[in-house]
Short mmCIF file of C-alpha atoms in Angstrom, two decimals:
data_model
loop_
_atom_site.label_atom_id
_atom_site.label_comp_id
_atom_site.label_asym_id
_atom_site.label_seq_id
_atom_site.Cartn_x
_atom_site.Cartn_y
_atom_site.Cartn_z
CA UNK W 1 18.02 24.50 7.67
CA UNK W 2 18.25 22.10 10.62
CA UNK W 3 21.37 20.15 11.62
CA UNK W 4 19.87 17.08 9.91
CA UNK W 5 19.10 18.15 6.31
CA UNK W 6 15.91 16.96 4.62
CA UNK W 7 16.63 14.08 2.23
CA UNK W 8 15.22 14.11 -1.29
CA UNK W 9 15.25 11.16 -3.71
CA UNK W 10 15.24 11.88 -7.47
CA UNK W 11 14.29 8.92 -9.72
CA UNK W 12 14.69 9.64 -13.45
CA UNK W 13 16.57 7.84 -16.23
CA UNK W 14 17.63 11.19 -17.76
CA UNK W 15 20.94 12.16 -16.14
CA UNK W 16 20.38 15.82 -17.04
CA UNK W 17 17.16 15.85 -14.99
CA UNK W 18 18.93 14.26 -12.02
CA UNK W 19 21.76 16.80 -12.29
CA UNK W 20 19.30 19.70 -12.55
CA UNK W 21 17.41 18.74 -9.40
CA UNK W 22 20.57 17.82 -7.52
CA UNK W 23 22.07 21.27 -8.08
CA UNK W 24 18.82 23.17 -7.55
CA UNK W 25 17.84 21.46 -4.30
CA UNK W 26 21.34 21.14 -2.85
CA UNK W 27 21.63 24.95 -3.02
CA UNK W 28 18.50 25.07 -0.84
CA UNK W 29 20.12 22.90 1.81
CA UNK W 30 18.52 19.57 0.92
CA UNK W 31 20.49 16.33 0.80
CA UNK W 32 19.83 14.86 -2.65
CA UNK W 33 20.19 11.23 -3.78
CA UNK W 34 19.58 10.25 -7.41
CA UNK W 35 18.55 6.96 -9.06
CA UNK W 36 18.18 6.13 -12.75
CA UNK W 37 16.44 2.74 -12.48
CA UNK W 38 14.27 0.62 -10.18
CA UNK W 39 17.21 -1.32 -8.66
CA UNK W 40 19.03 1.94 -7.84
CA UNK W 41 15.82 3.36 -6.34
CA UNK W 42 15.26 0.26 -4.18
CA UNK W 43 18.86 0.39 -3.00
CA UNK W 44 18.48 4.06 -1.99
CA UNK W 45 15.21 3.35 -0.14
CA UNK W 46 16.90 0.51 1.70
CA UNK W 47 19.79 2.71 2.78
CA UNK W 48 18.08 5.97 3.83
CA UNK W 49 14.83 7.58 4.97
CA UNK W 50 13.52 10.27 2.61
CA UNK W 51 11.04 13.08 3.14
CA UNK W 52 10.29 13.61 -0.56
CA UNK W 53 10.76 11.56 -3.74
CA UNK W 54 10.48 13.04 -7.25
CA UNK W 55 9.65 10.16 -9.57
CA UNK W 56 9.49 10.15 -13.37
CA UNK W 57 6.26 8.58 -14.59
CA UNK W 58 7.96 6.69 -17.43
CA UNK W 59 11.16 4.72 -16.86
CA UNK W 60 12.81 2.05 -19.07
CA UNK W 61 12.47 -0.77 -16.54
CA UNK W 62 9.37 0.32 -14.57
CA UNK W 63 6.85 3.16 -14.19
CA UNK W 64 6.11 5.87 -11.66
CA UNK W 65 2.91 4.24 -10.38
CA UNK W 66 4.80 1.07 -9.44
CA UNK W 67 7.52 3.07 -7.69
CA UNK W 68 4.87 5.16 -5.90
CA UNK W 69 3.35 1.99 -4.45
CA UNK W 70 6.80 0.67 -3.42
CA UNK W 71 7.82 3.95 -1.77
CA UNK W 72 4.52 4.29 0.11
CA UNK W 73 4.72 0.69 1.32
CA UNK W 74 8.31 1.06 2.57
CA UNK W 75 8.35 4.69 3.68
CA UNK W 76 4.73 5.89 4.21
CA UNK W 77 5.86 9.34 5.42
CA UNK W 78 7.76 10.03 2.18
CA UNK W 79 5.75 12.35 -0.06
CA UNK W 80 5.95 11.42 -3.75
CA UNK W 81 5.87 14.01 -6.55
CA UNK W 82 5.26 12.51 -9.99
CA UNK W 83 7.12 14.08 -12.93
CA UNK W 84 5.23 13.87 -16.20
CA UNK W 85 4.76 15.23 -19.71
CA UNK W 86 1.43 16.85 -20.63
CA UNK W 87 0.27 13.77 -22.54
CA UNK W 88 0.32 11.74 -19.33
CA UNK W 89 -1.47 14.23 -17.05
CA UNK W 90 -4.47 11.89 -16.55
CA UNK W 91 -2.10 9.14 -15.36
CA UNK W 92 -0.41 11.61 -13.03
CA UNK W 93 -3.79 12.54 -11.56
CA UNK W 94 -4.52 8.83 -11.09
CA UNK W 95 -1.21 8.62 -9.19
CA UNK W 96 -2.42 11.38 -6.87
CA UNK W 97 -5.55 9.35 -6.19
CA UNK W 98 -3.24 6.49 -5.20
CA UNK W 99 -1.33 8.63 -2.72
CA UNK W 100 1.06 10.85 -4.68
CA UNK W 101 1.44 14.32 -3.16
CA UNK W 102 1.48 16.25 -6.44
CA UNK W 103 2.59 16.08 -10.04
CA UNK W 104 5.07 18.27 -11.88
CA UNK W 105 4.90 18.85 -15.63
CA UNK W 106 7.92 18.78 -17.91
CA UNK W 107 9.68 20.92 -19.06
CA UNK W 108 10.51 22.52 -15.71
CA UNK W 109 10.12 26.22 -16.53
CA UNK W 110 9.12 27.75 -13.19
CA UNK W 111 11.99 27.26 -10.71
CA UNK W 112 10.18 29.08 -7.90
CA UNK W 113 7.16 26.79 -8.30
CA UNK W 114 9.38 23.72 -8.03
CA UNK W 115 11.10 25.00 -4.89
CA UNK W 116 7.77 25.86 -3.26
CA UNK W 117 6.26 22.49 -4.18
CA UNK W 118 9.23 20.55 -2.76
CA UNK W 119 9.13 22.71 0.37
CA UNK W 120 5.43 22.00 0.95
CA UNK W 121 5.93 18.30 0.33
CA UNK W 122 8.87 18.20 2.74
CA UNK W 123 6.76 19.90 5.41
CA UNK W 124 3.92 17.46 4.86
CA UNK W 125 6.33 14.51 4.97
CA UNK W 126 7.80 15.79 8.25
CA UNK W 127 4.30 16.03 9.75
CA UNK W 128 3.50 12.48 8.61
CA UNK W 129 6.75 11.26 10.16
CA UNK W 130 5.70 12.83 13.48
CA UNK W 131 2.22 11.36 13.12
CA UNK W 132 0.62 14.82 12.82
CA UNK W 133 -2.22 14.59 10.29
CA UNK W 134 -4.44 17.20 11.93
CA UNK W 135 -3.72 20.05 9.52
CA UNK W 136 -5.27 20.05 6.07
CA UNK W 137 -3.48 22.44 3.72
CA UNK W 138 -6.75 23.26 1.98
CA UNK W 139 -8.65 24.14 5.17
CA UNK W 140 -8.15 27.91 4.97
CA UNK W 141 -9.34 28.11 1.36
CA UNK W 142 -12.37 25.95 2.15
CA UNK W 143 -13.30 28.17 5.08
CA UNK W 144 -12.93 31.26 2.90
CA UNK W 145 -15.59 30.07 0.43
CA UNK W 146 -17.88 28.57 3.10
CA UNK W 147 -17.13 24.98 2.09
CA UNK W 148 -17.90 22.65 5.02
CA UNK W 149 -15.88 19.53 4.18
CA UNK W 150 -16.41 17.50 7.36
CA UNK W 151 -14.40 14.48 8.48
CA UNK W 152 -15.52 11.77 6.03
CA UNK W 153 -12.33 10.14 4.64
CA UNK W 154 -13.81 9.89 1.11
CA UNK W 155 -14.78 13.57 1.13
CA UNK W 156 -11.39 14.69 2.47
CA UNK W 157 -9.54 12.66 -0.16
CA UNK W 158 -11.67 14.19 -2.89
CA UNK W 159 -11.12 17.76 -1.59
CA UNK W 160 -7.38 17.15 -1.21
CA UNK W 161 -7.22 16.09 -4.86
CA UNK W 162 -9.33 19.10 -5.89
CA UNK W 163 -6.95 21.42 -4.05
CA UNK W 164 -3.91 19.93 -5.76
CA UNK W 165 -5.34 20.11 -9.28
CA UNK W 166 -6.72 23.62 -8.67
CA UNK W 167 -3.32 25.11 -9.45
CA UNK W 168 -3.10 23.22 -12.75
CA UNK W 169 -4.70 24.95 -15.71
CA UNK W 170 -6.72 21.91 -16.76
CA UNK W 171 -10.42 21.16 -17.15
CA UNK W 172 -12.27 19.52 -14.27
CA UNK W 173 -15.48 17.49 -14.40
CA UNK W 174 -17.48 17.37 -11.16
CA UNK W 175 -20.04 14.60 -10.83
CA UNK W 176 -22.52 14.22 -8.02
CA UNK W 177 -26.20 13.86 -7.28
CA UNK W 178 -28.47 16.89 -7.08
CA UNK W 179 -27.85 18.94 -3.95
CA UNK W 180 -24.37 17.56 -3.11
CA UNK W 181 -22.67 20.95 -3.51
CA UNK W 182 -21.08 20.86 -6.96
CA UNK W 183 -21.05 24.65 -7.33
CA UNK W 184 -19.45 25.11 -3.90
CA UNK W 185 -16.69 22.67 -4.88
CA UNK W 186 -16.18 24.59 -8.14
CA UNK W 187 -15.86 27.87 -6.20
CA UNK W 188 -13.32 26.18 -3.92
CA UNK W 189 -11.23 25.10 -6.94
CA UNK W 190 -11.36 28.64 -8.33
CA UNK W 191 -10.33 30.13 -4.97
CA UNK W 192 -7.38 27.71 -4.71
CA UNK W 193 -6.18 28.45 -8.25
CA UNK W 194 -3.96 31.15 -9.71
CA UNK W 195 -7.13 32.67 -11.18
CA UNK W 196 -8.63 33.39 -7.76
CA UNK W 197 -8.56 37.16 -8.27
CA UNK W 198 -10.42 36.91 -11.59
CA UNK W 199 -14.15 36.31 -12.27
CA UNK W 200 -15.92 33.08 -11.36
CA UNK W 201 -19.08 32.76 -13.46
CA UNK W 202 -21.54 29.85 -13.14
CA UNK W 203 -24.05 29.11 -15.89
CA UNK W 204 -26.72 26.44 -15.72
CA UNK W 205 -26.85 24.80 -19.13
CA UNK W 206 -30.25 23.28 -18.32
CA UNK W 207 -31.92 26.47 -17.08
CA UNK W 208 -31.60 28.56 -20.25
CA UNK W 209 -33.86 28.09 -23.28
CA UNK W 210 -32.08 26.50 -26.24
CA UNK W 211 -32.44 29.63 -28.38
CA UNK W 212 -30.75 31.80 -25.73
CA UNK W 213 -27.95 29.54 -24.50
CA UNK W 214 -25.61 30.24 -27.42
CA UNK W 215 -26.09 33.98 -27.02
CA UNK W 216 -25.53 33.72 -23.24
CA UNK W 217 -22.30 31.77 -23.69
CA UNK W 218 -20.77 33.60 -26.64
CA UNK W 219 -22.62 36.93 -26.84
CA UNK W 220 -24.16 38.45 -29.96
CA UNK W 221 -23.63 41.25 -32.41
CA UNK W 222 -26.11 44.08 -32.86
CA UNK W 223 -28.85 42.96 -35.24
CA UNK W 224 -27.95 39.27 -35.01
CA UNK W 225 -31.60 38.42 -34.33
CA UNK W 226 -34.88 40.15 -33.52
CA UNK W 227 -34.44 42.12 -30.31
CA UNK W 228 -30.61 42.26 -30.49
CA UNK W 229 -30.53 46.06 -30.32
CA UNK W 230 -26.91 46.27 -29.26
CA UNK W 231 -23.75 44.17 -29.11
CA UNK W 232 -23.60 42.01 -25.99
CA UNK W 233 -20.64 40.18 -24.50
CA UNK W 234 -21.23 36.56 -23.58
CA UNK W 235 -20.12 34.59 -20.55
CA UNK W 236 -16.90 33.38 -22.19
CA UNK W 237 -15.84 37.02 -22.62
CA UNK W 238 -16.95 38.05 -19.14
CA UNK W 239 -15.06 35.12 -17.59
CA UNK W 240 -11.84 35.83 -19.50
CA UNK W 241 -8.77 34.98 -17.35
CA UNK W 242 -11.13 33.51 -14.77
CA UNK W 243 -13.17 30.34 -14.24
CA UNK W 244 -16.40 29.30 -15.96
CA UNK W 245 -18.64 26.69 -14.36
CA UNK W 246 -20.82 24.88 -16.90
CA UNK W 247 -23.40 23.41 -14.55
CA UNK W 248 -25.71 20.61 -15.75
CA UNK W 249 -23.50 20.18 -18.82
CA UNK W 250 -25.40 17.00 -19.64
CA UNK W 251 -28.39 19.15 -20.65
CA UNK W 252 -26.45 21.10 -23.29
CA UNK W 253 -27.90 20.66 -26.80
CA UNK W 254 -25.86 18.93 -29.53
CA UNK W 255 -25.34 22.29 -31.27
CA UNK W 256 -23.96 23.90 -28.12
CA UNK W 257 -21.75 20.87 -27.47
CA UNK W 258 -20.09 21.36 -30.89
CA UNK W 259 -19.41 25.04 -30.14
CA UNK W 260 -18.08 24.29 -26.65
CA UNK W 261 -15.72 21.70 -28.11
CA UNK W 262 -14.36 24.28 -30.55
CA UNK W 263 -13.71 26.78 -27.75
CA UNK W 264 -11.89 24.18 -25.66
CA UNK W 265 -9.77 23.06 -28.63
CA UNK W 266 -8.89 26.47 -30.10
CA UNK W 267 -9.43 29.02 -27.31
CA UNK W 268 -11.58 30.99 -29.79
CA UNK W 269 -15.27 31.62 -30.36
CA UNK W 270 -17.53 33.89 -32.37
CA UNK W 271 -20.48 35.89 -31.14
CA UNK W 272 -23.87 35.05 -32.61
CA UNK W 273 -24.01 36.95 -35.88
CA UNK W 274 -20.30 37.71 -35.70
CA UNK W 275 -17.60 37.12 -38.30
CA UNK W 276 -14.44 37.71 -36.25
CA UNK W 277 -13.05 35.06 -33.87
CA UNK W 278 -12.45 36.24 -30.30
CA UNK W 279 -9.66 34.82 -28.14
CA UNK W 280 -10.51 33.65 -24.63
CA UNK W 281 -8.46 32.33 -21.71
CA UNK W 282 -10.95 30.57 -19.45
CA UNK W 283 -10.54 27.64 -17.07
CA UNK W 284 -13.61 25.45 -17.58
CA UNK W 285 -15.17 23.40 -14.81
CA UNK W 286 -18.16 21.28 -15.84
CA UNK W 287 -20.66 19.77 -13.41
CA UNK W 288 -23.41 17.22 -13.89
CA UNK W 289 -25.67 14.76 -12.10
CA UNK W 290 -26.03 12.83 -15.37
CA UNK W 291 -23.95 9.75 -16.19
CA UNK W 292 -22.16 11.23 -19.20
CA UNK W 293 -20.70 7.89 -20.26
CA UNK W 294 -24.23 6.51 -20.45
CA UNK W 295 -25.28 9.65 -22.35
CA UNK W 296 -22.44 8.97 -24.83
CA UNK W 297 -23.72 5.43 -25.32
CA UNK W 298 -27.20 6.87 -25.96
CA UNK W 299 -25.73 9.35 -28.50
CA UNK W 300 -26.95 12.38 -26.52
CA UNK W 301 -23.49 13.61 -25.50
CA UNK W 302 -20.36 13.97 -27.62
CA UNK W 303 -17.52 11.64 -26.72
CA UNK W 304 -14.83 14.10 -27.86
CA UNK W 305 -16.30 16.85 -25.64
CA UNK W 306 -16.42 14.43 -22.72
CA UNK W 307 -12.69 13.71 -23.03
CA UNK W 308 -11.94 17.44 -23.22
CA UNK W 309 -13.89 18.11 -20.02
CA UNK W 310 -12.85 14.95 -18.19
CA UNK W 311 -9.13 15.65 -17.71
CA UNK W 312 -9.75 15.38 -13.98
CA UNK W 313 -12.95 13.90 -12.61
CA UNK W 314 -14.09 14.62 -9.06
CA UNK W 315 -17.03 12.67 -7.65
CA UNK W 316 -18.81 14.16 -4.63
CA UNK W 317 -20.18 11.51 -2.26
CA UNK W 318 -23.88 11.67 -1.48
CA UNK W 319 -24.79 12.87 2.01
CA UNK W 320 -26.02 9.40 3.04
CA UNK W 321 -22.52 8.06 2.25
CA UNK W 322 -20.93 10.51 4.71
CA UNK W 323 -23.37 10.34 7.63
CA UNK W 324 -20.60 11.24 10.10
CA UNK W 325 -20.65 14.77 8.65
CA UNK W 326 -24.40 15.29 9.11
CA UNK W 327 -24.22 16.69 12.71
CA UNK W 328 -21.57 19.25 11.71
CA UNK W 329 -23.48 20.34 8.62
CA UNK W 330 -26.82 20.47 10.43
CA UNK W 331 -25.31 22.61 13.19
CA UNK W 332 -23.77 24.91 10.57
CA UNK W 333 -27.12 25.54 8.88
CA UNK W 334 -28.82 26.11 12.23
CA UNK W 335 -26.17 28.59 13.38
CA UNK W 336 -26.53 30.57 10.17
CA UNK W 337 -29.92 31.68 11.54
CA UNK W 338 -29.54 31.30 15.30
CA UNK W 339 -26.20 30.66 17.02
CA UNK W 340 -27.90 29.95 20.36
CA UNK W 341 -29.78 26.85 19.24
CA UNK W 342 -28.45 23.34 19.78
CA UNK W 343 -29.49 19.91 18.51
CA UNK W 344 -30.97 17.25 20.78
CA UNK W 345 -29.26 13.85 20.68
CA UNK W 346 -32.47 12.28 19.33
CA UNK W 347 -32.56 14.84 16.55
CA UNK W 348 -29.01 13.98 15.51
CA UNK W 349 -29.81 10.26 15.47
CA UNK W 350 -32.88 10.89 13.34
CA UNK W 351 -30.92 13.05 10.89
CA UNK W 352 -28.23 10.39 10.54
CA UNK W 353 -30.82 7.67 9.98
CA UNK W 354 -32.48 9.45 7.06
CA UNK W 355 -31.59 8.70 3.41
CA UNK W 356 -31.33 12.36 2.24
CA UNK W 357 -32.36 11.99 -1.43
CA UNK W 358 -31.94 15.78 -1.79
CA UNK W 359 -28.50 15.68 -0.14
CA UNK W 360 -27.02 18.82 1.45
CA UNK W 361 -29.58 21.14 -0.15
CA UNK W 362 -32.38 19.15 1.50
CA UNK W 363 -30.57 19.15 4.86
CA UNK W 364 -30.18 22.94 4.68
CA UNK W 365 -33.90 23.40 3.99
CA UNK W 366 -34.92 21.01 6.78
CA UNK W 367 -32.71 22.72 9.36
CA UNK W 368 -33.82 26.22 8.40
CA UNK W 369 -37.44 25.16 8.70
CA UNK W 370 -36.68 23.57 12.08
CA UNK W 371 -35.15 26.84 13.33
CA UNK W 372 -38.35 28.70 12.42
CA UNK W 373 -40.57 26.10 14.13
CA UNK W 374 -38.43 25.73 17.27
CA UNK W 375 -39.63 27.93 20.14
CA UNK W 376 -37.03 26.86 22.71
CA UNK W 377 -33.24 26.57 22.84
CA UNK W 378 -33.04 22.99 21.48
CA UNK W 379 -34.18 21.54 18.16
CA UNK W 380 -36.16 18.39 18.97
CA UNK W 381 -37.16 15.52 16.62
CA UNK W 382 -40.69 16.91 16.24
CA UNK W 383 -39.27 20.11 14.77
CA UNK W 384 -37.97 18.18 11.74
CA UNK W 385 -41.38 17.51 10.20
CA UNK W 386 -43.47 14.50 9.22
CA UNK W 387 -41.00 13.04 6.73
CA UNK W 388 -38.63 12.03 9.51
CA UNK W 389 -41.32 10.63 11.75
CA UNK W 390 -42.01 8.02 9.05
CA UNK W 391 -38.43 6.77 9.18
CA UNK W 392 -37.21 3.59 10.89
CA UNK W 393 -36.12 5.44 14.05
CA UNK W 394 -39.39 7.35 14.45
CA UNK W 395 -41.94 6.58 17.20
CA UNK W 396 -45.17 4.89 16.26
CA UNK W 397 -47.63 7.53 15.15
CA UNK W 398 -51.03 7.02 13.54
CA UNK W 399 -52.51 4.27 11.50
CA UNK W 400 -49.89 4.36 8.75
CA UNK W 401 -46.85 3.64 10.87
CA UNK W 402 -48.68 0.99 12.88
CA UNK W 403 -49.68 -0.81 9.70
CA UNK W 404 -46.07 -0.87 8.50
CA UNK W 405 -44.72 -2.04 11.86
CA UNK W 406 -46.99 -5.03 12.43
CA UNK W 407 -44.79 -8.00 13.44
CA UNK W 408 -46.55 -10.56 11.25
CA UNK W 409 -44.97 -10.32 7.79
CA UNK W 410 -48.02 -11.45 5.86
CA UNK W 411 -50.28 -9.22 7.96
CA UNK W 412 -47.94 -6.27 7.47
CA UNK W 413 -48.01 -6.60 3.70
CA UNK W 414 -51.76 -7.15 3.66
CA UNK W 415 -52.53 -4.17 5.88
CA UNK W 416 -50.28 -1.82 3.94
CA UNK W 417 -51.51 -2.98 0.52
CA UNK W 418 -55.14 -2.92 1.66
CA UNK W 419 -54.75 0.61 2.95
CA UNK W 420 -53.01 1.84 -0.22
CA UNK W 421 -55.45 0.09 -2.54
CA UNK W 422 -58.60 1.44 -0.89
CA UNK W 423 -59.30 5.07 -1.82
CA UNK W 424 -61.87 5.39 0.98
CA UNK W 425 -59.16 4.47 3.53
CA UNK W 426 -56.73 6.97 2.05
CA UNK W 427 -59.39 9.70 2.08
CA UNK W 428 -59.54 9.44 5.90
CA UNK W 429 -55.83 10.36 6.25
CA UNK W 430 -54.62 13.93 6.66
CA UNK W 431 -51.72 15.47 4.69
CA UNK W 432 -49.02 14.44 7.21
CA UNK W 433 -50.28 10.86 7.33
CA UNK W 434 -50.40 10.62 3.53
CA UNK W 435 -46.86 11.95 3.27
CA UNK W 436 -45.67 9.47 5.90
CA UNK W 437 -47.36 6.64 4.02
CA UNK W 438 -45.67 7.69 0.76
CA UNK W 439 -42.27 7.88 2.49
CA UNK W 440 -42.86 4.45 4.06
CA UNK W 441 -43.64 2.95 0.66
CA UNK W 442 -40.53 4.49 -0.89
CA UNK W 443 -38.37 3.23 1.97
CA UNK W 444 -39.97 -0.21 1.70
CA UNK W 445 -39.25 -0.29 -2.04
CA UNK W 446 -35.63 0.70 -1.45
CA UNK W 447 -35.19 -1.99 1.23
CA UNK W 448 -36.93 -4.59 -0.92
CA UNK W 449 -34.71 -3.93 -3.94
CA UNK W 450 -31.61 -4.03 -1.72
CA UNK W 451 -32.54 -7.47 -0.38
CA UNK W 452 -33.35 -8.72 -3.89
CA UNK W 453 -29.94 -7.58 -5.11
CA UNK W 454 -28.24 -9.46 -2.28
CA UNK W 455 -30.23 -12.60 -3.13
CA UNK W 456 -29.37 -12.20 -6.86
CA UNK W 457 -33.06 -11.80 -7.71
CA UNK W 458 -33.63 -9.68 -10.80
CA UNK W 459 -36.80 -7.60 -10.37
CA UNK W 460 -39.18 -6.98 -13.24
CA UNK W 461 -38.25 -3.47 -14.34
CA UNK W 462 -40.32 -0.96 -16.25
CA UNK W 463 -38.66 0.52 -19.31
CA UNK W 464 -36.85 3.75 -18.47
CA UNK W 465 -39.07 5.58 -20.95
CA UNK W 466 -42.22 4.35 -19.16
CA UNK W 467 -40.90 5.33 -15.72
CA UNK W 468 -39.93 8.76 -17.02
CA UNK W 469 -43.37 9.25 -18.58
CA UNK W 470 -45.10 8.27 -15.33
CA UNK W 471 -42.94 10.65 -13.29
CA UNK W 472 -43.68 13.56 -15.64
CA UNK W 473 -47.43 12.78 -15.66
CA UNK W 474 -47.43 12.71 -11.85
CA UNK W 475 -45.63 16.06 -11.66
CA UNK W 476 -48.03 17.68 -14.16
CA UNK W 477 -51.02 16.33 -12.28
CA UNK W 478 -49.56 17.51 -8.94
CA UNK W 479 -49.21 21.08 -10.25
CA UNK W 480 -52.39 21.17 -12.37
CA UNK W 481 -50.48 21.30 -15.64
CA UNK W 482 -48.24 24.24 -14.63
CA UNK W 483 -45.08 23.56 -16.65
CA UNK W 484 -42.89 25.96 -14.65
CA UNK W 485 -43.81 24.44 -11.28
CA UNK W 486 -43.61 20.86 -12.56
CA UNK W 487 -40.16 21.48 -14.09
CA UNK W 488 -38.92 23.04 -10.83
CA UNK W 489 -40.20 20.04 -8.84
CA UNK W 490 -38.49 17.63 -11.27
CA UNK W 491 -35.23 19.61 -11.13
CA UNK W 492 -35.09 20.26 -14.88
CA UNK W 493 -35.46 23.29 -17.16
CA UNK W 494 -38.84 24.25 -18.65
CA UNK W 495 -37.59 23.71 -22.21
CA UNK W 496 -36.27 20.27 -21.21
CA UNK W 497 -39.70 19.36 -19.82
CA UNK W 498 -41.42 20.59 -22.99
CA UNK W 499 -39.04 18.45 -25.04
CA UNK W 500 -39.67 15.38 -22.86
CA UNK W 501 -43.46 15.80 -23.16
CA UNK W 502 -43.13 15.89 -26.94
CA UNK W 503 -40.66 12.95 -27.11
CA UNK W 504 -42.79 10.74 -24.85
CA UNK W 505 -46.03 11.63 -26.65
CA UNK W 506 -47.71 12.92 -23.51
CA UNK W 507 -50.89 15.01 -23.83
CA UNK W 508 -50.23 18.77 -24.05
CA UNK W 509 -51.20 20.97 -21.17
#
């Protein structure tokens, strides 16, 4: 240790806990101060500068969250470790979102884990004291799984929390829009966990037919159903001791939800057609782009399953909310195919000005297409395709853009509506111009609704059921009734699309 020992503050009303930590950490060369109440803690903070504070979540005269806020306001470089019982894990995770370094569960069984945790926190606190925030402890793991985090503060906070809960054997729910990288985040959590050397198995709950999902998850016995010619292990068996990603969990049927709940509660399941329960030790990560709380209100998702899965919730920001990361990500996708190519400044501006409804997946596809089209050493705006040339930063091109950009507001609306309402005018446009017109209309609708929200104007809304029906009819018409292609375009499973067609009373195809 150095000449000036690292100072640790222990705040717990149980004297035995204070004595335990005092003896354990003093032997490691730390200078330990203990406090059993808020006044004693405030007095210690007034007298000395600490690198780490271990704070009990529940105290007679205050709580750990309050003390966390006090410590961080008075000594920002002091890393706070929350001590908690299992029943208060969700509160401890909330404390981490408020700035706690980690949480430690009682009883304290693993002495080595405690020593390592305090050591890491002390190192982080020392770096904060020196103003060095350049090193992210999760960076190496992220690089190992190909997870490009970027520099967005919201994204880095989310990944930091994911890294800290990765070592805890608790369920995680990942929420994010389609294409934001939910599976990559799940792989990162697995790689940062103590299960890293064991299997990681993803299963898309919305991509498997209802009659096969149970067999895929739990396996089946020989003769369980027609075609079951031999016993087959399911995903829960294959993932034993590892991590199972239940992607698109919001699409799981009510029957499957009941069986998943049983596995999470008991650690046991039965194969289809089986009579003997099978033990499993699997860390479950669930992912969805569905608002599960809304699904609970609509009675399509079980509330008890939601609480089992939602011990820790991680929300991935959409790409448009982290535009500062777009150049780094775009360059990464380009260099996957050609390390010699670079991006023109105008290309970067255009990428950052786009809304990215398909998020990172869409960006990857756009950049890979641009690499194929580019015949020089620089990717220029024209290599991005027509969608971008219809955006607000694009140059004026063709009738469509000129109609949208007319300075007279009444004339602009008239020209655009006249053009869209006249089939003979639309017939004269080529594919690129029609796509640009459609993108312009979507952007105009988005801008219009944004302004109406600001002005507290409530728009006349179609019923959700009607909008859904229209979207499905459009997709079926676009792909000439091909269910597989329409489902892929809509981002849902074929069986889900069949069910929607039946529920909405749409004509069969």
